[in-house]
PDB file of C-alpha atoms in Angstrom:
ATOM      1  CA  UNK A  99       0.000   0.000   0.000  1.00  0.00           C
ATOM      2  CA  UNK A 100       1.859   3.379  -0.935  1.00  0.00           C
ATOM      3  CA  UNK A 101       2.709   5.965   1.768  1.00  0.00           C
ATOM      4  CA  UNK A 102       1.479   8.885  -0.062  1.00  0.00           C
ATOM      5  CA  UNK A 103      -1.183  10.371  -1.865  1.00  0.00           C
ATOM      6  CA  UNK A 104      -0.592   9.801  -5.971  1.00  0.00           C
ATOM      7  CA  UNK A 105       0.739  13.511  -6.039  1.00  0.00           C
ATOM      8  CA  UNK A 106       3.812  12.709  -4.111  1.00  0.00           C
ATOM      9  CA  UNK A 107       4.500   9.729  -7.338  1.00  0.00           C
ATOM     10  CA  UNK A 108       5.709  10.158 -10.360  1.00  0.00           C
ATOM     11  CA  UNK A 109       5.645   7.257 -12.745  1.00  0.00           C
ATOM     12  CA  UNK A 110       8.540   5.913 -15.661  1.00  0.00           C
ATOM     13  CA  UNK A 111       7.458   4.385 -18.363  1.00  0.00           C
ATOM     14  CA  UNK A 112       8.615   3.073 -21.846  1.00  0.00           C
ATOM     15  CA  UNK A 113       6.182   1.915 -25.011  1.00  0.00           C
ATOM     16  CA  UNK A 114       6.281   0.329 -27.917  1.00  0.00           C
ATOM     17  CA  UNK A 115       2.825   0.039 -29.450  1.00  0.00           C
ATOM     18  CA  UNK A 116       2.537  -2.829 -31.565  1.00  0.00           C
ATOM     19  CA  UNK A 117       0.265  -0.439 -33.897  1.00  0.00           C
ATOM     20  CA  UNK A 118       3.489   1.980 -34.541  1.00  0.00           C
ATOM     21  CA  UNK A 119       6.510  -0.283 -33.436  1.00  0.00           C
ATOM     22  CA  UNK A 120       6.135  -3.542 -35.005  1.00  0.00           C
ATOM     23  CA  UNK A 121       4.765  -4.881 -38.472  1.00  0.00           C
ATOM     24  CA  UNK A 122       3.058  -8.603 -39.493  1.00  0.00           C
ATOM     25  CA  UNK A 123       6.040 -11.065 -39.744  1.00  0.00           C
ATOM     26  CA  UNK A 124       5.822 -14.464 -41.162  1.00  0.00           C
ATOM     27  CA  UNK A 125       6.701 -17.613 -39.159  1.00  0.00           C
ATOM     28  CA  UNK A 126      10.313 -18.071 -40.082  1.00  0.00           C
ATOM     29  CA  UNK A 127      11.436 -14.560 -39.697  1.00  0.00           C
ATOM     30  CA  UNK A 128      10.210 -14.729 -35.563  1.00  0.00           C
ATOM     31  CA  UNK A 129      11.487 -18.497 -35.123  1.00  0.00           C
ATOM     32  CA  UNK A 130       8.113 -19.730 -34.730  1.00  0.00           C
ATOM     33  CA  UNK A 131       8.655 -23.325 -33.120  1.00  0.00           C
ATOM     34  CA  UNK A 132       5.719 -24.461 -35.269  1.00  0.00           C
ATOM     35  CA  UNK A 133       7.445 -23.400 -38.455  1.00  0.00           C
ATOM     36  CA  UNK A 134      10.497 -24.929 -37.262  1.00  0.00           C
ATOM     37  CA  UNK A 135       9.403 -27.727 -35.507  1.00  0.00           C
ATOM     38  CA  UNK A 136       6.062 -28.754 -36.791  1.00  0.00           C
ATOM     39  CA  UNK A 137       2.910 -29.367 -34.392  1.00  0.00           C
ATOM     40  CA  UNK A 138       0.401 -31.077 -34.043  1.00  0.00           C
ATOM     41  CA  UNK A 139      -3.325 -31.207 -33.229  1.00  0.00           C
ATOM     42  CA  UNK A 140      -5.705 -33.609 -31.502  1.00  0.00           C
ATOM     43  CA  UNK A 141      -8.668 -33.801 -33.934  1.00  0.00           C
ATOM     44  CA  UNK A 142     -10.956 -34.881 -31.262  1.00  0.00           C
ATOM     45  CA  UNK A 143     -11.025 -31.223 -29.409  1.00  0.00           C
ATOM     46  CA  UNK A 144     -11.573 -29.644 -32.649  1.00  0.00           C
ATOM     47  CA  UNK A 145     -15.395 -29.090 -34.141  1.00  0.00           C
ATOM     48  CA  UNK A 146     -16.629 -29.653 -37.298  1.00  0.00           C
ATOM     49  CA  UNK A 147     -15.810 -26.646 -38.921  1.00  0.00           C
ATOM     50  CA  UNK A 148     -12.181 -26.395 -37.336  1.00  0.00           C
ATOM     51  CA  UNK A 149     -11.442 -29.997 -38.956  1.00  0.00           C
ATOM     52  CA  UNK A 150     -12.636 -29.495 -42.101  1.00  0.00           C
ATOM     53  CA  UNK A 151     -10.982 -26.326 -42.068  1.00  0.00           C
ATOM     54  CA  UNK A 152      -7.391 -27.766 -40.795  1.00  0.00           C
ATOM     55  CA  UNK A 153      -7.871 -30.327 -43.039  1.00  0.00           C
ATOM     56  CA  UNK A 154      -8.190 -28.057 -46.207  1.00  0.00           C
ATOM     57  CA  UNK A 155      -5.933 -25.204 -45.024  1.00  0.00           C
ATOM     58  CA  UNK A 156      -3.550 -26.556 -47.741  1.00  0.00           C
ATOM     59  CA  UNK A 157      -0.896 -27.571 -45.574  1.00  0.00           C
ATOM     60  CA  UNK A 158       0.930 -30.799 -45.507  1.00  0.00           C
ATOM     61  CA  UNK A 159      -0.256 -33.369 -42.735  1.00  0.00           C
ATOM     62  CA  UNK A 160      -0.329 -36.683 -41.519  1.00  0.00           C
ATOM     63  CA  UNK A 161      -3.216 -38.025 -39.465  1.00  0.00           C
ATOM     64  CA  UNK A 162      -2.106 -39.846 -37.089  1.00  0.00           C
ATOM     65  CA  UNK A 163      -4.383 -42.564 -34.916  1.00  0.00           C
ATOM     66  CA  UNK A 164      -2.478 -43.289 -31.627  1.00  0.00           C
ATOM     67  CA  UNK A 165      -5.812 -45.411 -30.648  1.00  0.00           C
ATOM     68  CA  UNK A 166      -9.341 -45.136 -30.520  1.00  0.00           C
ATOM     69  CA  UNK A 167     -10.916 -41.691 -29.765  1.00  0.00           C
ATOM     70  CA  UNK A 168      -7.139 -40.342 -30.321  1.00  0.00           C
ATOM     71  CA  UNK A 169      -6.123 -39.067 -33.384  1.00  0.00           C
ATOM     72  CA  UNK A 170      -3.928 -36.014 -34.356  1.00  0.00           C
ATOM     73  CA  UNK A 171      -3.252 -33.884 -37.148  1.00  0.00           C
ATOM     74  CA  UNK A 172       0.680 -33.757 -37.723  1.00  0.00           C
ATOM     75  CA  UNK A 173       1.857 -30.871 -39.635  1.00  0.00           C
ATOM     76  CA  UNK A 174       5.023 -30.578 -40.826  1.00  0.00           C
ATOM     77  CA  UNK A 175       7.633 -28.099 -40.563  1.00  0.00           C
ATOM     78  CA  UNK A 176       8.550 -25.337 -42.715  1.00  0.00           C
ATOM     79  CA  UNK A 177       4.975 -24.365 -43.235  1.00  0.00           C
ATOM     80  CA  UNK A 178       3.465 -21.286 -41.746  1.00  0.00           C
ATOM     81  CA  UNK A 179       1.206 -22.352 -38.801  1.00  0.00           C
ATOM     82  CA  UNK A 180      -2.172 -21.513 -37.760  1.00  0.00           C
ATOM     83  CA  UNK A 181      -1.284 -18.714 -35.774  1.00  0.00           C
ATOM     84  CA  UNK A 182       0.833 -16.718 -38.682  1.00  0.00           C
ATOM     85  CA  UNK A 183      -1.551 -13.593 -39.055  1.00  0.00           C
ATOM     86  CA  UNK A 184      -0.428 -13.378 -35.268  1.00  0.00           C
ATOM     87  CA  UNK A 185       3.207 -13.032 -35.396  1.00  0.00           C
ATOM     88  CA  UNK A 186       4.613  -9.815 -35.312  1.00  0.00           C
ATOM     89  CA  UNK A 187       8.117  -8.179 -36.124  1.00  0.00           C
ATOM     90  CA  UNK A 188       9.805  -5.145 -34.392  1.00  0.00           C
ATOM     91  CA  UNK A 189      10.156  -2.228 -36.529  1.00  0.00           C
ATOM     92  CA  UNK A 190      13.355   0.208 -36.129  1.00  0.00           C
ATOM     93  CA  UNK A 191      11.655   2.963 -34.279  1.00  0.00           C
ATOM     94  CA  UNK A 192      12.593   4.526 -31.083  1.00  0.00           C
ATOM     95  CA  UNK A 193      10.406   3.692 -27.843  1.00  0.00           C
ATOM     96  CA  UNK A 194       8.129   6.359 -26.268  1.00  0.00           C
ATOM     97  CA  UNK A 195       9.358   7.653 -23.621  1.00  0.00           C
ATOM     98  CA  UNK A 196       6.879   9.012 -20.687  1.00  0.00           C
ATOM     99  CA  UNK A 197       7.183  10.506 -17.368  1.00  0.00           C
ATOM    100  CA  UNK A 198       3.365  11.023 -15.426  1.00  0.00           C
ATOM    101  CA  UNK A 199       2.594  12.128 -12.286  1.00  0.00           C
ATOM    102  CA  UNK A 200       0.914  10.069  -9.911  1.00  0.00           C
ATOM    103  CA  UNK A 201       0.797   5.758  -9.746  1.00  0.00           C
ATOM    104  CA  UNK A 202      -1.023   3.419 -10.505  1.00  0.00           C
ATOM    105  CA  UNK A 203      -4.344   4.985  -8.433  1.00  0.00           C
ATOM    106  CA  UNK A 204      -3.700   7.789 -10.757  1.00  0.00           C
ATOM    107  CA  UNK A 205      -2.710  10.929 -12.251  1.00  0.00           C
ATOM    108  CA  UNK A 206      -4.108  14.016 -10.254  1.00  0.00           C
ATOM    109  CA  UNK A 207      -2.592  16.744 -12.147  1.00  0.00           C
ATOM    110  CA  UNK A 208      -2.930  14.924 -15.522  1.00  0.00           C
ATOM    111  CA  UNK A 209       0.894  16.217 -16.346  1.00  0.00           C
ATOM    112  CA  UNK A 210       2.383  13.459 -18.906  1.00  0.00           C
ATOM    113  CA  UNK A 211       5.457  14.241 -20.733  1.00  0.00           C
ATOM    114  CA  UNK A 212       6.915  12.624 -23.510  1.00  0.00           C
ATOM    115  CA  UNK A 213      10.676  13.116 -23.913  1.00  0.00           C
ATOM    116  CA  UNK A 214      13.718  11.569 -25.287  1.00  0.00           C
ATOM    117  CA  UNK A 215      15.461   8.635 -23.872  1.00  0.00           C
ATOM    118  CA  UNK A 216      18.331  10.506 -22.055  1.00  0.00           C
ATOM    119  CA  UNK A 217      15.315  13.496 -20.567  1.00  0.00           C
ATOM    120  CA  UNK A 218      14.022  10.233 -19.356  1.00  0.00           C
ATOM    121  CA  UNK A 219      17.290   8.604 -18.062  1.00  0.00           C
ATOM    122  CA  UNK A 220      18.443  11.649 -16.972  1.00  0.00           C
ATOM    123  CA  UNK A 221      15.026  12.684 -14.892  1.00  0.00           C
ATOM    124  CA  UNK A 222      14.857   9.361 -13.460  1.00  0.00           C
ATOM    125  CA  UNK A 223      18.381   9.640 -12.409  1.00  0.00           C
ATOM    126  CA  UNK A 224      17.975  12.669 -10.463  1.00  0.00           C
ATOM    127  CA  UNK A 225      14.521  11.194  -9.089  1.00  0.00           C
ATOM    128  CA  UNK A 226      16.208   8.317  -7.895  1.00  0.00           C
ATOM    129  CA  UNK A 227      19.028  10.195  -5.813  1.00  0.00           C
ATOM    130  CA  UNK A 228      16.390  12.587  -4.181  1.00  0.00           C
ATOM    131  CA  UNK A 229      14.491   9.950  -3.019  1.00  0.00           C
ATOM    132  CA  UNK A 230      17.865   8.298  -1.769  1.00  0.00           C
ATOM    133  CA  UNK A 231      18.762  11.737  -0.022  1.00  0.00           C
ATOM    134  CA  UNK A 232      15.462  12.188   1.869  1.00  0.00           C
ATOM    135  CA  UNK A 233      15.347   8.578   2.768  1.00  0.00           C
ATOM    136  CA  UNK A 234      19.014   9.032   4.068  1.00  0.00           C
ATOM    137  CA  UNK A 235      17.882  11.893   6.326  1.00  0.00           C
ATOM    138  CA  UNK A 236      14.930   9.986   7.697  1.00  0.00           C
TER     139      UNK A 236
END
């Protein structure tokens, strides 16, 4: 439980929104362990429409029947995976950096700065060693 009200916080942050930082990516370009690896699916936890659709997703499978009421769906590797329109790659763009007052209960003067990375370092820095001094002198 903090010790003081939000106005005695002030709050660090660093983003990188996947809308402006990163970009789709395919499966081999973020080491997808599908892609590499291959993986499988148990056909019995899918519905109808998932196993038709697996099955007709044009990628290369086995089906494999371990025994009764167990079968799976081995894909191979080298083949993007079912989660593909997921993976996402980091664009070169610098991070936002922000500096708010307040914590986590809030921001009561609604001051929020965005700066550069060494206005953040260097305010953090200097945040740091005050709290350090007035904790030193009790």
């Amino acid at each position: 439980m903090p010790l003081l009200d939000p106005r005695g916080y002030k709050t660090y942050s660093i983003h990188a929104p996947i809308r402006t930082h990163f970009r789709k990516a395919t499966c081999a370009e973020v080491d997808c362990p599908d892609y590499l690896h291959g993986w499988r699916v148990r056909l019995e936890i899918l519905n109808e429409q998932q196993r038709v659709w697996a099955r007709q997703t044009g990628r290369r499978f086995t089906e494999l029947a371990v025994r009764p009421g167990e079968t799976w769906l081995v894909f191979e590797a080298g083949q993007a995976c079912f989660r593909a329109t997921e993976h996402r790659a980091r664009v070169e763009r610098e991070e936002l950096y922000v500096i708010r007052d307040g914590d986590t209960r809030g921001n009561p003067t609604g001051r929020v700065d965005r700066v550069s990375g060494q206005t953040w370092n260097d305010d953090f820095g200097e945040h740091q060693q005050r709290l350090a001094d007035l904790q030193q002198k009790g």
